[in-house]
Amino acid sequence: MTDPDGAKIVRKVSLRLVPLLFLMLFFNYLDRINIGFAELDMGTDLGFSASVFGLAGSVFFLGYMLLEVPSNLIMRRVGARRWIARILLTWGAIAALTGFVVDDTSFYVMRFLLGVMEAGFLPGVAVYVTHWFPERYRARAVGGYIIGSSVAAVLGGPLSTAIMTFAEDWLGLHGWQWMFLLEGGAAMVLGVVALRFLTERPVDAKWLTRREKDWLESELAAEREALGGDRHVPLWRVARDSRVWSLAILFGCALVGIYGLLLWLPQIIKAFGGLSNLEVGFLSAVPPLLGVLGTFLVSRSSDRTGDRKKHLALVYGLSAVAIAGSAWAPGPVLAYVLLCVTGLCIYAGNPLFWSLAASFRTGAAGAATVALINTIAQFGGLVGPWSIGLVRDATGSFTLALLTIAGFLVVAAVIALVMRVRPRDEPLVHHVPREKTA
């Protein structure tokens, strides 16, 4: 079968799977970051300081890290369709129940449980995509659903602040309580949809012809064989791979900036002064909206050239410059423009990271590799939100916090340039574009 025919098959698969995965990522990130909008009123109602919200944002990642690798290994046994549906149902329930916290302790507990229930979702989806998309098409597929996180940040502000504004005092509940209930409930609905519409592998797809199934299975089988097939690789060997640690530390540094921006952007914009919650929500939508554009452009360029490393270095380097500039900007307009530039660049690295992580190994070893990389990388989620809250309480501004984020992004850019992406002991898939060894 010619490659143009293969491209048509991939487009057919994309139209079936990517929109659903996109919706999952949308609510996944919305339920992570909506505490940033809740804080606009929730902090006053419950007496929470910036440090409390920062710690709550970080403790999520503690639960997430503890269950990340076990969750992905369980998914290998029970199947992606069932396990992803379970994750959606349970994280949605915890997200909804967060609307009923009464103090900082219960807030921390619910955020920790949210991390536990969500653990394994992103790496699980990344592994699931390797069951459907050959490597040379994968960054675009990942980019197609990973922008759900950026779109969540785009629409999350207007959506969350609108619920908080117009649902205030419905049935005696605060607007921020309705926000948690409705956005968490939507994830639960998606769990039921996923159980019905996700297909485990091409061979199970009734919506593909036999010819289409055969082409996909042969392409993916050739890639698996080139990476060692489904042979058993002990976890200790995965952990000894320098590529795992390089990519994990790189993305962990990037996550300091990504989650710092996602969770604190409403408060950073609110600090400009004179803005209502609804205005903050709409202004918070622009940087991640530009991130959607950046994701499309960068993922397409990366697939076309076969390069991941230089693209990662570029987007994180530009993000560092822009966010540092916003910290020193003489006025709120320029500071906001530079935050928009940061959004354009910083989110564009996500599909490159997941494409690289999923390409290191295959089979059970691939699931463990992706989960381990993502687990290590979550130190960025632990460090970012909490440290920004502490600095905000201590200094009364976000200047030092933004400069710290810029430093982490510089480290990410440097690692991207020098890291090795080829395996030392395994052959390459010759028809798939790969990078040169660093």
PDB file of C-alpha atoms in Angstrom, residues 117-343:
ATOM      1  CA  MET A 117      -7.558   8.821  40.739  1.00  0.00           C
ATOM      2  CA  GLU A 118      -6.108  10.564  37.699  1.00  0.00           C
ATOM      3  CA  ALA A 119      -2.724   8.803  37.878  1.00  0.00           C
ATOM      4  CA  GLY A 120      -1.781   7.062  34.655  1.00  0.00           C
ATOM      5  CA  PHE A 121      -4.187   8.951  32.435  1.00  0.00           C
ATOM      6  CA  LEU A 122      -1.795  11.027  30.299  1.00  0.00           C
ATOM      7  CA  PRO A 123       0.873   8.334  29.861  1.00  0.00           C
ATOM      8  CA  GLY A 124      -1.897   5.780  29.335  1.00  0.00           C
ATOM      9  CA  VAL A 125      -3.328   7.825  26.484  1.00  0.00           C
ATOM     10  CA  ALA A 126       0.193   8.293  25.066  1.00  0.00           C
ATOM     11  CA  VAL A 127       0.705   4.514  25.026  1.00  0.00           C
ATOM     12  CA  TYR A 128      -2.796   4.002  23.582  1.00  0.00           C
ATOM     13  CA  VAL A 129      -1.892   6.298  20.667  1.00  0.00           C
ATOM     14  CA  THR A 130       1.097   4.056  19.835  1.00  0.00           C
ATOM     15  CA  HIS A 131      -1.434   1.249  19.195  1.00  0.00           C
ATOM     16  CA  TRP A 132      -3.005   3.299  16.409  1.00  0.00           C
ATOM     17  CA  PHE A 133      -0.555   5.772  14.851  1.00  0.00           C
ATOM     18  CA  PRO A 134       2.776   4.918  13.173  1.00  0.00           C
ATOM     19  CA  GLU A 135       5.622   7.033  14.525  1.00  0.00           C
ATOM     20  CA  ARG A 136       5.879   9.360  11.522  1.00  0.00           C
ATOM     21  CA  TYR A 137       2.247  10.449  12.044  1.00  0.00           C
ATOM     22  CA  ARG A 138       2.313  10.471  15.822  1.00  0.00           C
ATOM     23  CA  ALA A 139       3.252  14.036  16.774  1.00  0.00           C
ATOM     24  CA  ARG A 140       0.310  15.400  14.798  1.00  0.00           C
ATOM     25  CA  ALA A 141      -2.029  12.895  16.437  1.00  0.00           C
ATOM     26  CA  VAL A 142      -0.708  13.765  19.891  1.00  0.00           C
ATOM     27  CA  GLY A 143      -0.883  17.445  19.014  1.00  0.00           C
ATOM     28  CA  GLY A 144      -4.511  16.979  17.960  1.00  0.00           C
ATOM     29  CA  TYR A 145      -5.590  15.832  21.402  1.00  0.00           C
ATOM     30  CA  ILE A 146      -2.973  17.456  23.633  1.00  0.00           C
ATOM     31  CA  ILE A 147      -4.275  20.890  22.653  1.00  0.00           C
ATOM     32  CA  GLY A 148      -7.262  19.950  24.800  1.00  0.00           C
ATOM     33  CA  SER A 149      -5.162  21.187  27.708  1.00  0.00           C
ATOM     34  CA  SER A 150      -4.621  24.551  26.019  1.00  0.00           C
ATOM     35  CA  VAL A 151      -8.270  24.812  25.012  1.00  0.00           C
ATOM     36  CA  ALA A 152      -9.223  24.025  28.617  1.00  0.00           C
ATOM     37  CA  ALA A 153      -7.148  26.992  29.673  1.00  0.00           C
ATOM     38  CA  VAL A 154      -8.741  29.078  26.885  1.00  0.00           C
ATOM     39  CA  LEU A 155     -12.351  28.237  27.686  1.00  0.00           C
ATOM     40  CA  GLY A 156     -11.771  27.358  31.332  1.00  0.00           C
ATOM     41  CA  GLY A 157     -11.538  31.000  32.376  1.00  0.00           C
ATOM     42  CA  PRO A 158     -14.741  32.240  30.725  1.00  0.00           C
ATOM     43  CA  LEU A 159     -16.588  28.987  31.529  1.00  0.00           C
ATOM     44  CA  SER A 160     -15.529  28.746  35.175  1.00  0.00           C
ATOM     45  CA  THR A 161     -15.969  32.422  36.002  1.00  0.00           C
ATOM     46  CA  ALA A 162     -19.343  32.472  34.210  1.00  0.00           C
ATOM     47  CA  ILE A 163     -20.549  29.532  36.335  1.00  0.00           C
ATOM     48  CA  MET A 164     -19.202  31.226  39.456  1.00  0.00           C
ATOM     49  CA  THR A 165     -20.926  34.510  38.548  1.00  0.00           C
ATOM     50  CA  PHE A 166     -24.324  33.310  37.380  1.00  0.00           C
ATOM     51  CA  ALA A 167     -24.773  30.194  39.552  1.00  0.00           C
ATOM     52  CA  GLU A 168     -24.077  32.005  42.832  1.00  0.00           C
ATOM     53  CA  ASP A 169     -26.656  31.019  45.486  1.00  0.00           C
ATOM     54  CA  TRP A 170     -28.365  28.368  43.341  1.00  0.00           C
ATOM     55  CA  LEU A 171     -29.873  25.924  45.811  1.00  0.00           C
ATOM     56  CA  GLY A 172     -27.905  27.658  48.544  1.00  0.00           C
ATOM     57  CA  LEU A 173     -24.489  26.851  47.028  1.00  0.00           C
ATOM     58  CA  HIS A 174     -21.711  29.234  46.079  1.00  0.00           C
ATOM     59  CA  GLY A 175     -20.829  29.716  42.425  1.00  0.00           C
ATOM     60  CA  TRP A 176     -17.419  28.069  42.904  1.00  0.00           C
ATOM     61  CA  GLN A 177     -19.160  24.984  44.334  1.00  0.00           C
ATOM     62  CA  TRP A 178     -21.300  24.697  41.199  1.00  0.00           C
ATOM     63  CA  MET A 179     -18.165  25.076  39.107  1.00  0.00           C
ATOM     64  CA  PHE A 180     -16.585  21.999  40.730  1.00  0.00           C
ATOM     65  CA  LEU A 181     -19.832  20.002  40.514  1.00  0.00           C
ATOM     66  CA  LEU A 182     -20.550  20.690  36.845  1.00  0.00           C
ATOM     67  CA  GLU A 183     -16.980  20.356  35.543  1.00  0.00           C
ATOM     68  CA  GLY A 184     -16.334  17.180  37.548  1.00  0.00           C
ATOM     69  CA  GLY A 185     -19.664  15.710  36.440  1.00  0.00           C
ATOM     70  CA  ALA A 186     -18.737  16.264  32.794  1.00  0.00           C
ATOM     71  CA  ALA A 187     -15.645  14.053  33.238  1.00  0.00           C
ATOM     72  CA  MET A 188     -17.841  11.281  34.622  1.00  0.00           C
ATOM     73  CA  VAL A 189     -20.097  11.478  31.575  1.00  0.00           C
ATOM     74  CA  LEU A 190     -17.023  11.189  29.355  1.00  0.00           C
ATOM     75  CA  GLY A 191     -16.030   8.023  31.210  1.00  0.00           C
ATOM     76  CA  VAL A 192     -19.247   6.365  30.097  1.00  0.00           C
ATOM     77  CA  VAL A 193     -18.727   7.625  26.525  1.00  0.00           C
ATOM     78  CA  ALA A 194     -15.153   6.288  26.471  1.00  0.00           C
ATOM     79  CA  LEU A 195     -16.322   2.832  27.479  1.00  0.00           C
ATOM     80  CA  ARG A 196     -18.685   2.822  24.522  1.00  0.00           C
ATOM     81  CA  PHE A 197     -16.601   4.433  21.761  1.00  0.00           C
ATOM     82  CA  LEU A 198     -12.929   3.647  22.379  1.00  0.00           C
ATOM     83  CA  THR A 199     -11.550   0.638  20.492  1.00  0.00           C
ATOM     84  CA  GLU A 200      -8.612  -1.265  21.975  1.00  0.00           C
ATOM     85  CA  ARG A 201      -6.569  -1.969  18.808  1.00  0.00           C
ATOM     86  CA  PRO A 202      -6.996  -1.809  15.011  1.00  0.00           C
ATOM     87  CA  VAL A 203      -7.799  -5.524  14.808  1.00  0.00           C
ATOM     88  CA  ASP A 204     -10.886  -4.883  16.989  1.00  0.00           C
ATOM     89  CA  ALA A 205     -12.152  -1.933  14.942  1.00  0.00           C
ATOM     90  CA  LYS A 206     -15.409  -2.708  13.152  1.00  0.00           C
ATOM     91  CA  TRP A 207     -15.220   0.758  11.596  1.00  0.00           C
ATOM     92  CA  LEU A 208     -12.063  -0.147   9.600  1.00  0.00           C
ATOM     93  CA  THR A 209     -11.953  -2.381   6.531  1.00  0.00           C
ATOM     94  CA  ARG A 210      -9.819  -5.520   6.546  1.00  0.00           C
ATOM     95  CA  ARG A 211      -7.303  -3.820   4.219  1.00  0.00           C
ATOM     96  CA  GLU A 212      -7.051  -0.813   6.551  1.00  0.00           C
ATOM     97  CA  LYS A 213      -6.585  -3.022   9.600  1.00  0.00           C
ATOM     98  CA  ASP A 214      -3.873  -5.047   7.873  1.00  0.00           C
ATOM     99  CA  TRP A 215      -1.914  -1.944   6.878  1.00  0.00           C
ATOM    100  CA  LEU A 216      -2.031  -0.444  10.359  1.00  0.00           C
ATOM    101  CA  GLU A 217      -1.137  -3.694  12.092  1.00  0.00           C
ATOM    102  CA  SER A 218       1.789  -4.362   9.733  1.00  0.00           C
ATOM    103  CA  GLU A 219       3.190  -0.840  10.140  1.00  0.00           C
ATOM    104  CA  LEU A 220       2.892  -0.907  13.919  1.00  0.00           C
ATOM    105  CA  ALA A 221       4.209  -4.480  14.166  1.00  0.00           C
ATOM    106  CA  ALA A 222       7.319  -3.492  12.191  1.00  0.00           C
ATOM    107  CA  GLU A 223       7.968  -0.633  14.587  1.00  0.00           C
ATOM    108  CA  ARG A 224       7.428  -2.847  17.635  1.00  0.00           C
ATOM    109  CA  GLU A 225       9.813  -5.434  16.241  1.00  0.00           C
ATOM    110  CA  ALA A 226      12.471  -2.802  15.575  1.00  0.00           C
ATOM    111  CA  LEU A 227      12.169  -1.682  19.214  1.00  0.00           C
ATOM    112  CA  GLY A 228      12.400  -5.223  20.559  1.00  0.00           C
ATOM    113  CA  GLY A 229       8.783  -6.356  20.267  1.00  0.00           C
ATOM    114  CA  ASP A 230       6.980  -7.210  23.499  1.00  0.00           C
ATOM    115  CA  ARG A 231      10.020  -8.739  25.134  1.00  0.00           C
ATOM    116  CA  HIS A 232      10.227  -8.384  28.880  1.00  0.00           C
ATOM    117  CA  VAL A 233      12.397  -5.490  30.020  1.00  0.00           C
ATOM    118  CA  PRO A 234      12.774  -5.166  33.808  1.00  0.00           C
ATOM    119  CA  LEU A 235      11.858  -1.845  35.370  1.00  0.00           C
ATOM    120  CA  TRP A 236      15.389  -1.413  36.702  1.00  0.00           C
ATOM    121  CA  ARG A 237      16.695  -1.501  33.127  1.00  0.00           C
ATOM    122  CA  VAL A 238      14.159   1.116  32.073  1.00  0.00           C
ATOM    123  CA  ALA A 239      15.272   3.256  35.038  1.00  0.00           C
ATOM    124  CA  ARG A 240      18.939   2.938  33.966  1.00  0.00           C
ATOM    125  CA  ASP A 241      18.236   4.420  30.544  1.00  0.00           C
ATOM    126  CA  SER A 242      19.782   7.899  30.482  1.00  0.00           C
ATOM    127  CA  ARG A 243      17.153   8.999  27.961  1.00  0.00           C
ATOM    128  CA  VAL A 244      14.444   8.444  30.578  1.00  0.00           C
ATOM    129  CA  TRP A 245      16.143  10.756  33.072  1.00  0.00           C
ATOM    130  CA  SER A 246      17.061  13.404  30.506  1.00  0.00           C
ATOM    131  CA  LEU A 247      13.535  13.653  29.145  1.00  0.00           C
ATOM    132  CA  ALA A 248      11.961  13.491  32.613  1.00  0.00           C
ATOM    133  CA  ILE A 249      14.131  16.278  34.035  1.00  0.00           C
ATOM    134  CA  LEU A 250      13.584  18.338  30.877  1.00  0.00           C
ATOM    135  CA  PHE A 251       9.804  18.071  31.115  1.00  0.00           C
ATOM    136  CA  GLY A 252       9.816  18.519  34.887  1.00  0.00           C
ATOM    137  CA  CYS A 253      11.560  21.869  34.441  1.00  0.00           C
ATOM    138  CA  ALA A 254       9.025  22.792  31.746  1.00  0.00           C
ATOM    139  CA  LEU A 255       6.127  21.804  34.037  1.00  0.00           C
ATOM    140  CA  VAL A 256       7.263  24.366  36.609  1.00  0.00           C
ATOM    141  CA  GLY A 257       6.391  26.952  33.996  1.00  0.00           C
ATOM    142  CA  ILE A 258       3.366  25.208  32.499  1.00  0.00           C
ATOM    143  CA  TYR A 259       1.562  24.631  35.795  1.00  0.00           C
ATOM    144  CA  GLY A 260       2.791  27.880  37.261  1.00  0.00           C
ATOM    145  CA  LEU A 261       1.148  29.670  34.351  1.00  0.00           C
ATOM    146  CA  LEU A 262      -1.980  27.492  34.277  1.00  0.00           C
ATOM    147  CA  LEU A 263      -2.786  27.767  37.977  1.00  0.00           C
ATOM    148  CA  TRP A 264      -1.655  31.319  38.698  1.00  0.00           C
ATOM    149  CA  LEU A 265      -2.453  33.189  35.489  1.00  0.00           C
ATOM    150  CA  PRO A 266      -5.856  34.413  36.817  1.00  0.00           C
ATOM    151  CA  GLN A 267      -4.195  35.873  39.920  1.00  0.00           C
ATOM    152  CA  ILE A 268      -1.318  37.378  37.895  1.00  0.00           C
ATOM    153  CA  ILE A 269      -3.831  39.149  35.646  1.00  0.00           C
ATOM    154  CA  LYS A 270      -6.025  40.121  38.607  1.00  0.00           C
ATOM    155  CA  ALA A 271      -2.972  41.828  40.135  1.00  0.00           C
ATOM    156  CA  PHE A 272      -2.905  44.209  37.157  1.00  0.00           C
ATOM    157  CA  GLY A 273      -5.811  45.899  38.954  1.00  0.00           C
ATOM    158  CA  GLY A 274      -9.379  47.044  38.290  1.00  0.00           C
ATOM    159  CA  LEU A 275     -10.684  43.838  36.677  1.00  0.00           C
ATOM    160  CA  SER A 276     -13.793  41.803  37.444  1.00  0.00           C
ATOM    161  CA  ASN A 277     -13.691  37.998  37.720  1.00  0.00           C
ATOM    162  CA  LEU A 278     -15.343  37.662  34.308  1.00  0.00           C
ATOM    163  CA  GLU A 279     -12.816  40.029  32.707  1.00  0.00           C
ATOM    164  CA  VAL A 280      -9.978  38.050  34.299  1.00  0.00           C
ATOM    165  CA  GLY A 281     -11.493  34.866  32.882  1.00  0.00           C
ATOM    166  CA  PHE A 282     -11.546  36.205  29.331  1.00  0.00           C
ATOM    167  CA  LEU A 283      -8.058  37.714  29.507  1.00  0.00           C
ATOM    168  CA  SER A 284      -6.738  34.416  30.899  1.00  0.00           C
ATOM    169  CA  ALA A 285      -8.001  32.693  27.748  1.00  0.00           C
ATOM    170  CA  VAL A 286      -5.682  34.442  25.284  1.00  0.00           C
ATOM    171  CA  PRO A 287      -2.239  32.951  26.190  1.00  0.00           C
ATOM    172  CA  PRO A 288      -3.431  29.320  25.975  1.00  0.00           C
ATOM    173  CA  LEU A 289      -5.430  30.160  22.830  1.00  0.00           C
ATOM    174  CA  LEU A 290      -2.167  31.204  21.226  1.00  0.00           C
ATOM    175  CA  GLY A 291      -0.731  27.963  22.640  1.00  0.00           C
ATOM    176  CA  VAL A 292      -3.168  26.024  20.448  1.00  0.00           C
ATOM    177  CA  LEU A 293      -1.752  27.795  17.391  1.00  0.00           C
ATOM    178  CA  GLY A 294       1.796  27.127  18.550  1.00  0.00           C
ATOM    179  CA  THR A 295       1.038  23.449  19.105  1.00  0.00           C
ATOM    180  CA  PHE A 296      -0.293  22.993  15.568  1.00  0.00           C
ATOM    181  CA  LEU A 297       2.610  24.812  13.937  1.00  0.00           C
ATOM    182  CA  VAL A 298       5.366  23.181  15.966  1.00  0.00           C
ATOM    183  CA  SER A 299       4.009  19.609  15.824  1.00  0.00           C
ATOM    184  CA  ARG A 300       3.576  19.803  12.037  1.00  0.00           C
ATOM    185  CA  SER A 301       7.076  21.221  11.621  1.00  0.00           C
ATOM    186  CA  SER A 302       8.501  18.530  13.910  1.00  0.00           C
ATOM    187  CA  ASP A 303       6.831  15.696  11.972  1.00  0.00           C
ATOM    188  CA  ARG A 304       7.935  17.168   8.654  1.00  0.00           C
ATOM    189  CA  THR A 305      11.609  17.459   9.650  1.00  0.00           C
ATOM    190  CA  GLY A 306      11.790  14.452  11.977  1.00  0.00           C
ATOM    191  CA  ASP A 307      13.357  16.705  14.637  1.00  0.00           C
ATOM    192  CA  ARG A 308      12.097  16.828  18.238  1.00  0.00           C
ATOM    193  CA  LYS A 309      15.085  18.157  20.188  1.00  0.00           C
ATOM    194  CA  LYS A 310      15.697  21.485  18.446  1.00  0.00           C
ATOM    195  CA  HIS A 311      11.991  22.234  18.384  1.00  0.00           C
ATOM    196  CA  LEU A 312      11.779  21.604  22.148  1.00  0.00           C
ATOM    197  CA  ALA A 313      14.805  23.807  22.791  1.00  0.00           C
ATOM    198  CA  LEU A 314      13.319  26.600  20.687  1.00  0.00           C
ATOM    199  CA  VAL A 315       9.882  26.696  22.342  1.00  0.00           C
ATOM    200  CA  TYR A 316      11.240  26.523  25.894  1.00  0.00           C
ATOM    201  CA  GLY A 317      14.004  29.041  25.185  1.00  0.00           C
ATOM    202  CA  LEU A 318      11.538  31.567  23.768  1.00  0.00           C
ATOM    203  CA  SER A 319       9.176  30.917  26.699  1.00  0.00           C
ATOM    204  CA  ALA A 320      11.973  31.698  29.160  1.00  0.00           C
ATOM    205  CA  VAL A 321      12.742  35.017  27.482  1.00  0.00           C
ATOM    206  CA  ALA A 322       9.089  36.052  27.296  1.00  0.00           C
ATOM    207  CA  ILE A 323       8.149  35.174  30.870  1.00  0.00           C
ATOM    208  CA  ALA A 324      11.277  36.875  32.247  1.00  0.00           C
ATOM    209  CA  GLY A 325      10.366  39.942  30.214  1.00  0.00           C
ATOM    210  CA  SER A 326       6.850  39.951  31.665  1.00  0.00           C
ATOM    211  CA  ALA A 327       8.317  40.016  35.177  1.00  0.00           C
ATOM    212  CA  TRP A 328      10.283  43.210  34.414  1.00  0.00           C
ATOM    213  CA  ALA A 329       7.771  44.878  32.098  1.00  0.00           C
ATOM    214  CA  PRO A 330       7.188  48.540  33.041  1.00  0.00           C
ATOM    215  CA  GLY A 331       3.430  48.350  32.582  1.00  0.00           C
ATOM    216  CA  PRO A 332       0.560  45.835  32.656  1.00  0.00           C
ATOM    217  CA  VAL A 333      -0.101  45.982  28.895  1.00  0.00           C
ATOM    218  CA  LEU A 334       3.424  44.933  27.932  1.00  0.00           C
ATOM    219  CA  ALA A 335       3.491  42.357  30.749  1.00  0.00           C
ATOM    220  CA  TYR A 336       0.275  40.844  29.409  1.00  0.00           C
ATOM    221  CA  VAL A 337       1.563  40.791  25.816  1.00  0.00           C
ATOM    222  CA  LEU A 338       4.682  38.906  26.957  1.00  0.00           C
ATOM    223  CA  LEU A 339       2.516  36.437  28.879  1.00  0.00           C
ATOM    224  CA  CYS A 340       0.669  35.839  25.600  1.00  0.00           C
ATOM    225  CA  VAL A 341       3.984  35.132  23.851  1.00  0.00           C
ATOM    226  CA  THR A 342       4.822  32.715  26.654  1.00  0.00           C
ATOM    227  CA  GLY A 343       1.537  30.913  26.049  1.00  0.00           C
TER     228      GLY A 343
END
